[in-house]
Coordinates of C-alpha atoms and ligand atoms in Angstrom, one line a residue:
M1 CA 84.7 17.9 72.4
K2 CA 87.0 20.4 70.7
I3 CA 85.3 23.4 69.2
N4 CA 87.2 25.7 66.9
F5 CA 86.3 29.4 66.7
L6 CA 86.0 28.9 62.9
D7 CA 86.1 25.8 60.7
L8 CA 87.0 26.7 57.1
K9 CA 87.9 23.1 56.4
A10 CA 84.4 21.8 57.1
Q11 CA 83.0 24.4 54.7
Y12 CA 85.5 23.4 52.0
L13 CA 84.7 19.7 52.4
S14 CA 81.0 20.4 51.9
I15 CA 81.6 22.0 48.5
K16 CA 84.9 20.4 47.5
D17 CA 84.0 19.2 44.1
E18 CA 82.6 22.5 43.0
I19 CA 85.6 24.5 44.3
D20 CA 88.2 22.1 42.9
A21 CA 86.5 22.3 39.4
A22 CA 86.3 26.1 39.6
I23 CA 90.0 26.5 40.4
Q24 CA 91.0 24.0 37.7
N25 CA 88.8 26.0 35.2
V26 CA 90.7 29.2 36.0
I27 CA 94.0 27.5 35.5
N28 CA 92.8 25.9 32.2
N29 CA 91.8 29.4 31.0
T30 CA 94.9 31.1 32.5
A31 CA 92.5 33.9 33.6
F32 CA 94.5 34.9 36.7
A33 CA 94.0 38.6 37.2
L34 CA 90.5 40.2 36.7
G35 CA 89.1 38.4 33.6
P36 CA 85.8 36.6 33.0
F37 CA 85.5 34.8 36.4
V38 CA 85.9 38.1 38.3
K39 CA 83.4 39.8 35.9
S40 CA 80.9 37.0 36.4
F41 CA 81.3 37.3 40.2
E42 CA 80.9 41.0 40.1
E43 CA 77.6 40.6 38.2
N44 CA 76.3 38.0 40.6
F45 CA 77.4 39.9 43.7
S46 CA 75.7 43.1 42.6
T47 CA 72.5 41.2 41.8
A48 CA 72.6 39.6 45.3
H49 CA 72.8 43.1 46.9
K50 CA 70.4 44.8 44.4
A51 CA 73.1 47.2 43.2
K52 CA 73.8 48.3 39.7
Y53 CA 77.6 47.9 39.8
C54 CA 80.2 45.9 41.6
I55 CA 84.0 46.2 41.4
G56 CA 86.1 43.2 42.6
V57 CA 89.3 44.2 44.4
N58 CA 92.1 42.5 46.3
S59 CA 90.9 43.2 49.9
G60 CA 88.3 45.0 52.0
T61 CA 90.9 47.6 52.9
S62 CA 91.5 48.3 49.2
A63 CA 87.7 48.6 48.8
L64 CA 87.4 51.3 51.4
H65 CA 90.5 53.1 50.2
L66 CA 89.5 52.9 46.6
A67 CA 86.0 54.2 47.3
M68 CA 87.1 57.2 49.3
W69 CA 90.0 57.9 46.9
A70 CA 87.6 57.9 43.9
L71 CA 85.2 60.2 45.9
G72 CA 88.0 62.7 46.2
I73 CA 88.5 62.4 50.0
D74 CA 91.8 64.1 50.6
K75 CA 94.2 65.6 53.2
D76 CA 92.1 68.4 54.6
D77 CA 89.0 66.3 55.0
E78 CA 87.5 64.5 58.0
V79 CA 85.6 61.2 57.9
I80 CA 83.4 60.1 60.8
V81 CA 83.9 56.5 61.9
P82 CA 82.9 54.4 64.9
A83 CA 85.5 53.9 67.6
N84 CA 84.5 50.3 67.8
T85 CA 85.4 48.7 64.4
F86 CA 88.2 46.8 62.8
F87 CA 91.3 49.0 62.4
A88 CA 91.0 49.0 58.6
T89 CA 88.0 51.4 58.7
P90 CA 89.9 54.4 60.0
E91 CA 93.1 53.2 58.4
A92 CA 91.5 53.6 54.9
V93 CA 90.6 57.2 55.8
S94 CA 94.2 57.8 56.8
L95 CA 95.5 56.2 53.6
C96 CA 93.6 59.0 51.8
G97 CA 95.5 61.5 53.9
A98 CA 92.2 62.5 55.7
K99 CA 91.5 62.5 59.4
P100 CA 89.3 59.8 61.0
V101 CA 87.0 61.4 63.5
F102 CA 85.9 58.7 66.0
V103 CA 82.5 58.6 67.7
D104 CA 81.2 56.2 70.3
C105 CA 78.8 53.3 69.6
E106 CA 75.4 52.6 71.1
P107 CA 75.3 50.0 73.9
T108 CA 72.7 47.5 72.5
Y109 CA 73.8 46.6 69.0
F110 CA 77.3 48.0 69.3
N111 CA 77.1 50.1 66.1
I112 CA 77.9 53.8 65.6
N113 CA 75.5 55.9 67.6
P114 CA 73.6 58.4 65.3
Q115 CA 73.2 60.8 68.3
N116 CA 77.0 61.2 68.5
I117 CA 77.5 61.7 64.8
E118 CA 75.9 65.1 64.5
K119 CA 78.0 66.5 67.3
A120 CA 81.2 65.4 65.4
I121 CA 80.3 67.1 62.1
T122 CA 82.5 70.1 61.2
N123 CA 83.0 72.1 58.0
S124 CA 85.7 69.6 57.0
T125 CA 83.5 66.5 57.3
K126 CA 83.2 64.8 53.9
A127 CA 81.8 61.4 54.8
I128 CA 80.4 59.1 57.5
I129 CA 81.3 55.5 57.4
A130 CA 78.5 53.3 58.9
V131 CA 80.0 49.9 59.8
H132 CA 77.6 47.0 60.1
L133 CA 79.6 45.5 62.9
Y134 CA 79.4 41.8 63.5
G135 CA 76.8 41.5 60.7
H136 CA 74.2 43.7 62.4
P137 CA 73.0 46.7 60.2
A138 CA 73.7 50.1 61.6
Q139 CA 70.8 52.6 62.1
L140 CA 70.7 53.6 58.5
D141 CA 67.6 55.8 58.4
E142 CA 69.0 58.0 61.1
I143 CA 72.5 58.1 59.7
K144 CA 71.3 58.7 56.2
A145 CA 69.1 61.6 57.4
I146 CA 72.1 63.2 59.2
A147 CA 74.3 62.7 56.1
E148 CA 71.7 64.3 53.8
K149 CA 71.0 67.2 56.2
N150 CA 74.7 68.1 56.5
N151 CA 75.5 67.4 52.8
V152 CA 78.1 64.7 53.6
L153 CA 78.6 61.3 51.9
L154 CA 77.4 58.1 53.5
I155 CA 79.7 55.1 52.9
E156 CA 78.8 51.6 54.3
D157 CA 81.5 49.3 55.6
C158 CA 79.8 45.9 54.9
A159 CA 83.0 43.9 55.5
Q160 CA 81.1 41.8 58.1
A161 CA 77.6 42.0 56.7
H162 CA 77.1 40.1 53.4
L163 CA 73.4 39.7 52.7
A164 CA 72.4 41.6 55.9
E165 CA 69.2 43.6 55.5
Y166 CA 67.9 46.9 56.8
K167 CA 64.1 47.3 56.5
G168 CA 63.9 44.5 53.8
S169 CA 66.8 45.8 51.6
P170 CA 70.3 44.4 51.5
V171 CA 73.0 46.7 53.0
G172 CA 75.5 48.4 50.7
T173 CA 73.4 50.9 48.7
F174 CA 71.9 53.1 51.4
G175 CA 74.7 55.6 50.8
V176 CA 77.0 56.3 47.8
C177 CA 78.6 52.8 48.0
G178 CA 79.2 49.7 50.2
C179 CA 82.5 48.1 50.8
F180 CA 82.9 44.4 51.4
S181 CA 85.8 42.1 52.5
F182 CA 86.2 38.5 51.4
Y183 CA 88.9 37.7 53.9
P184 CA 88.8 33.9 54.3
G185 CA 86.9 34.0 57.7
K186 CA 84.2 36.3 56.5
N187 CA 80.6 35.1 55.8
L188 CA 81.6 35.1 52.1
G189 CA 85.4 34.3 52.2
A190 CA 87.9 33.9 49.4
Y191 CA 90.8 31.4 49.5
G192 CA 93.2 34.3 50.0
E193 CA 92.4 38.0 50.0
G194 CA 89.5 39.8 48.3
G195 CA 87.1 42.7 48.5
A196 CA 84.4 44.5 46.5
I197 CA 82.5 47.8 46.3
I198 CA 78.9 48.0 45.2
T199 CA 77.3 51.3 44.0
N200 CA 74.5 52.6 41.9
D201 CA 76.6 55.6 40.8
K202 CA 77.9 55.2 37.3
E203 CA 80.4 58.0 37.5
L204 CA 81.9 56.7 40.7
Y205 CA 82.0 53.2 39.2
T206 CA 83.9 54.3 36.1
K207 CA 86.5 56.2 38.3
M208 CA 87.0 53.2 40.6
I209 CA 87.4 50.8 37.6
A210 CA 90.2 53.0 36.4
L211 CA 91.9 53.6 39.8
R212 CA 91.8 49.8 40.5
D213 CA 94.0 49.1 37.5
H214 CA 96.7 51.8 37.4
G215 CA 94.3 54.6 36.4
S216 CA 93.6 53.1 33.0
S217 CA 90.4 52.1 31.3
Q218 CA 92.2 50.9 28.2
K219 CA 95.4 48.9 28.5
Y220 CA 98.6 51.0 28.6
Y221 CA 96.6 54.3 28.5
H222 CA 96.7 55.9 31.9
D223 CA 94.3 58.7 32.8
Y224 CA 95.2 58.8 36.5
I225 CA 97.8 57.7 39.0
G226 CA 96.0 54.7 40.3
H227 CA 97.1 51.4 42.0
N228 CA 96.9 47.7 41.5
Y229 CA 93.8 46.7 43.4
R230 CA 92.8 44.0 40.9
M231 CA 90.9 40.9 42.2
E232 CA 92.6 37.5 41.2
G233 CA 90.7 35.2 38.8
I234 CA 90.9 32.3 41.2
Q235 CA 89.2 34.3 44.0
G236 CA 86.5 35.4 41.6
A237 CA 85.8 31.8 40.6
I238 CA 85.8 30.6 44.2
L239 CA 83.6 33.4 45.4
N240 CA 81.1 32.7 42.6
V241 CA 80.8 29.1 43.8
K242 CA 80.4 30.2 47.4
L243 CA 77.9 33.0 46.6
K244 CA 75.4 30.3 45.5
H245 CA 75.5 28.8 49.0
L246 CA 75.6 32.1 51.0
S247 CA 71.8 32.3 51.6
E248 CA 71.8 28.8 53.1
W249 CA 74.9 29.5 55.2
T250 CA 73.3 32.7 56.4
K251 CA 70.2 30.9 57.5
S252 CA 72.3 28.4 59.4
R253 CA 74.2 31.2 61.2
R254 CA 70.9 32.8 62.2
K255 CA 69.6 29.5 63.4
N256 CA 72.8 29.0 65.4
A257 CA 72.4 32.4 67.0
D258 CA 68.8 31.4 68.1
L259 CA 70.2 28.2 69.6
Y260 CA 72.8 30.2 71.5
R261 CA 70.1 32.5 72.8
K262 CA 68.0 29.5 73.8
Y263 CA 70.7 27.7 75.6
L264 CA 72.1 30.8 77.3
A265 CA 68.6 32.2 78.2
D266 CA 68.4 33.8 81.6
H267 CA 72.1 33.5 82.3
K268 CA 72.7 36.3 84.7
D269 CA 76.3 37.0 83.7
V270 CA 75.9 36.7 79.9
V271 CA 74.2 39.3 77.7
V272 CA 73.4 37.8 74.3
P273 CA 73.1 40.0 71.1
L274 CA 69.7 41.2 70.1
E275 CA 68.3 42.2 66.7
M276 CA 67.0 45.8 66.1
S277 CA 63.5 45.9 64.7
G278 CA 63.8 45.9 60.9
A279 CA 67.4 44.6 60.9
R280 CA 68.4 41.2 59.5
H281 CA 71.6 40.3 61.4
V282 CA 73.9 37.8 59.5
Y283 CA 76.0 36.9 62.6
H284 CA 79.5 37.2 61.2
L285 CA 80.3 37.1 64.9
F286 CA 78.2 36.1 67.9
V287 CA 79.4 38.6 70.5
V288 CA 78.2 38.4 74.1
K289 CA 79.0 40.6 77.0
V290 CA 80.2 38.9 80.2
T291 CA 81.7 39.6 83.5
K292 CA 85.2 38.1 84.1
R293 CA 85.8 38.0 80.4
N294 CA 89.5 37.0 80.4
E295 CA 88.9 34.3 83.0
L296 CA 86.0 32.9 80.9
I297 CA 88.2 32.8 77.7
K298 CA 90.9 30.9 79.6
Y299 CA 88.4 28.5 81.1
L300 CA 86.8 27.8 77.7
Q301 CA 90.2 27.3 76.2
D302 CA 91.0 24.8 78.9
N303 CA 87.9 23.0 77.8
E304 CA 89.0 23.1 74.1
I305 CA 86.5 25.8 73.1
Y306 CA 88.1 28.6 71.2
S307 CA 86.7 32.2 71.2
G308 CA 87.9 35.7 70.2
I309 CA 87.7 39.4 71.1
H310 CA 86.5 41.8 68.5
Y311 CA 88.2 44.1 69.4
P312 CA 90.3 44.3 72.5
I313 CA 91.4 48.0 72.0
P314 CA 89.0 50.5 70.4
C315 CA 90.5 52.4 67.4
H316 CA 90.9 55.8 69.1
L317 CA 93.2 54.1 71.7
Q318 CA 95.4 52.3 69.2
K319 CA 99.1 53.3 69.2
A320 CA 98.9 54.2 65.5
Y321 CA 96.4 57.0 66.4
A322 CA 98.3 58.3 69.4
F323 CA 98.9 61.5 67.3
L324 CA 95.2 62.3 67.6
H325 CA 95.7 62.5 71.4
Q326 CA 92.4 60.8 72.4
Q327 CA 92.5 59.9 76.1
K328 CA 91.0 56.8 77.8
G329 CA 87.4 57.8 78.8
T330 CA 86.6 59.7 75.6
F331 CA 84.3 56.9 74.3
P332 CA 83.1 55.1 77.4
I333 CA 80.8 52.6 75.7
S334 CA 83.4 51.4 73.2
E335 CA 86.0 51.2 75.9
K336 CA 83.7 49.2 78.3
M337 CA 82.8 46.8 75.5
A338 CA 86.4 46.2 74.7
D339 CA 86.8 44.9 78.3
E340 CA 83.6 42.8 78.4
I341 CA 83.0 41.2 75.0
I342 CA 83.8 37.7 73.8
S343 CA 83.0 36.2 70.4
L344 CA 81.8 32.6 70.7
P345 CA 82.3 30.1 67.9
M346 CA 80.0 30.9 65.0
Y347 CA 79.8 29.4 61.5
A348 CA 77.2 27.6 59.4
E349 CA 78.5 24.1 60.0
L350 CA 78.3 24.3 63.9
T351 CA 75.9 21.7 65.1
E352 CA 73.2 22.1 67.8
K353 CA 75.2 19.6 69.9
E354 CA 78.3 21.7 69.8
I355 CA 76.4 24.9 70.7
Q356 CA 74.7 23.1 73.5
F357 CA 78.1 22.0 74.7
V358 CA 79.6 25.5 74.6
C359 CA 76.6 26.9 76.5
H360 CA 76.7 24.0 79.0
K361 CA 80.4 24.8 79.7
I362 CA 79.6 28.5 80.1
R363 CA 76.9 27.7 82.6
G364 CA 79.5 25.7 84.5
F365 CA 82.0 28.6 84.7
N366 CA 82.4 30.1 88.2
K367 CA 80.3 27.4 89.9
Ligands
PLP1 C1 84.7 46.1 59.6 C2 85.9 45.8 58.7 N1 86.3 46.7 57.8 C3 87.3 46.5 56.9 C4 87.9 45.3 56.9 C5 89.1 45.1 56.0 O1 89.0 44.0 55.1 P1 90.3 43.2 54.7 O2 90.8 42.4 55.8 O3 89.7 42.3 53.6 O4 91.3 44.1 54.1 C6 87.5 44.3 57.8 C7 88.2 42.9 57.8 O5 88.5 42.3 58.7 C8 86.5 44.5 58.7 O6 86.1 43.6 59.6

């Protein structure tokens, strides 16, 4: 039995008629950049996350950059980010000209460790980015309290956490704004690139609306030097269709996570992910810790089971950040994780039989 890491085709086939009609509708209306389909998606997405405003953009990286840019984060500023995240989180800080200040994660849920944040705050700190990595909410109460005490902004990187909840509320508005990615493989994925920012702050929203579209709020009148971060109409229409199914898909991901935990229970060499009390994990990725990680990946591949590593090198050790001179050993938990984690196949359409098969093969490894 061949098991892909992700199966976007299966999802498309399950909603083919709706998607095809939505794309045709955009073409019939020639509403290709921003326009009514993006606007309608923005309204529905902000409602789903209980936010007042939403701005559709052309990627999650643009969302993070646009938010920090509009918040005035600049070259003499520092922004605290987890060492274990996708590269785009610190990259967006660097795009503002500011310095990403890395901190280690905690060992259970793999998110930024609030205890390490306070030590990293200096007079130059402008913001903390809490990444809800793999779909598991970060410790928002603690992080928010630190941000408020030190008068710094809290920004949420929700790229992997659509509809994740912390203490009963959707992620994205615990700080000043929440940034999402709709990269195709995300829990809510476009058919191309996409991203969004949600916020309850009207002033920030107005500034971001202008910066997204060449610094203008009225066509051909430019108040700022901005950029072209506009969302495409086709992506807005597709995301609107998919958003209607997201709750069901999220339930399936959560059910699949329970099945993995059931079939891997008591395995002495596999540590399965847990959920923090009060957190609703949306399992963008199902990341387990194993011994002999690279051998396991090869063995699974030989059995036509495809997995991933998220991420093999923590951000502080990436070549691009060599100029920050951070040595190996600086963030031991993130570094150890990078050597031990493996992301197992995870998507709504996975069947119990397939999960059982993956777990059966894992149990056969090393025997
Ligand atoms: C945590 C995190 N932040 C930011 C991004 C950037 O999003 P995009 O790829 O849409 O630019 C991603 C996407 O992979 C991500 O996983």
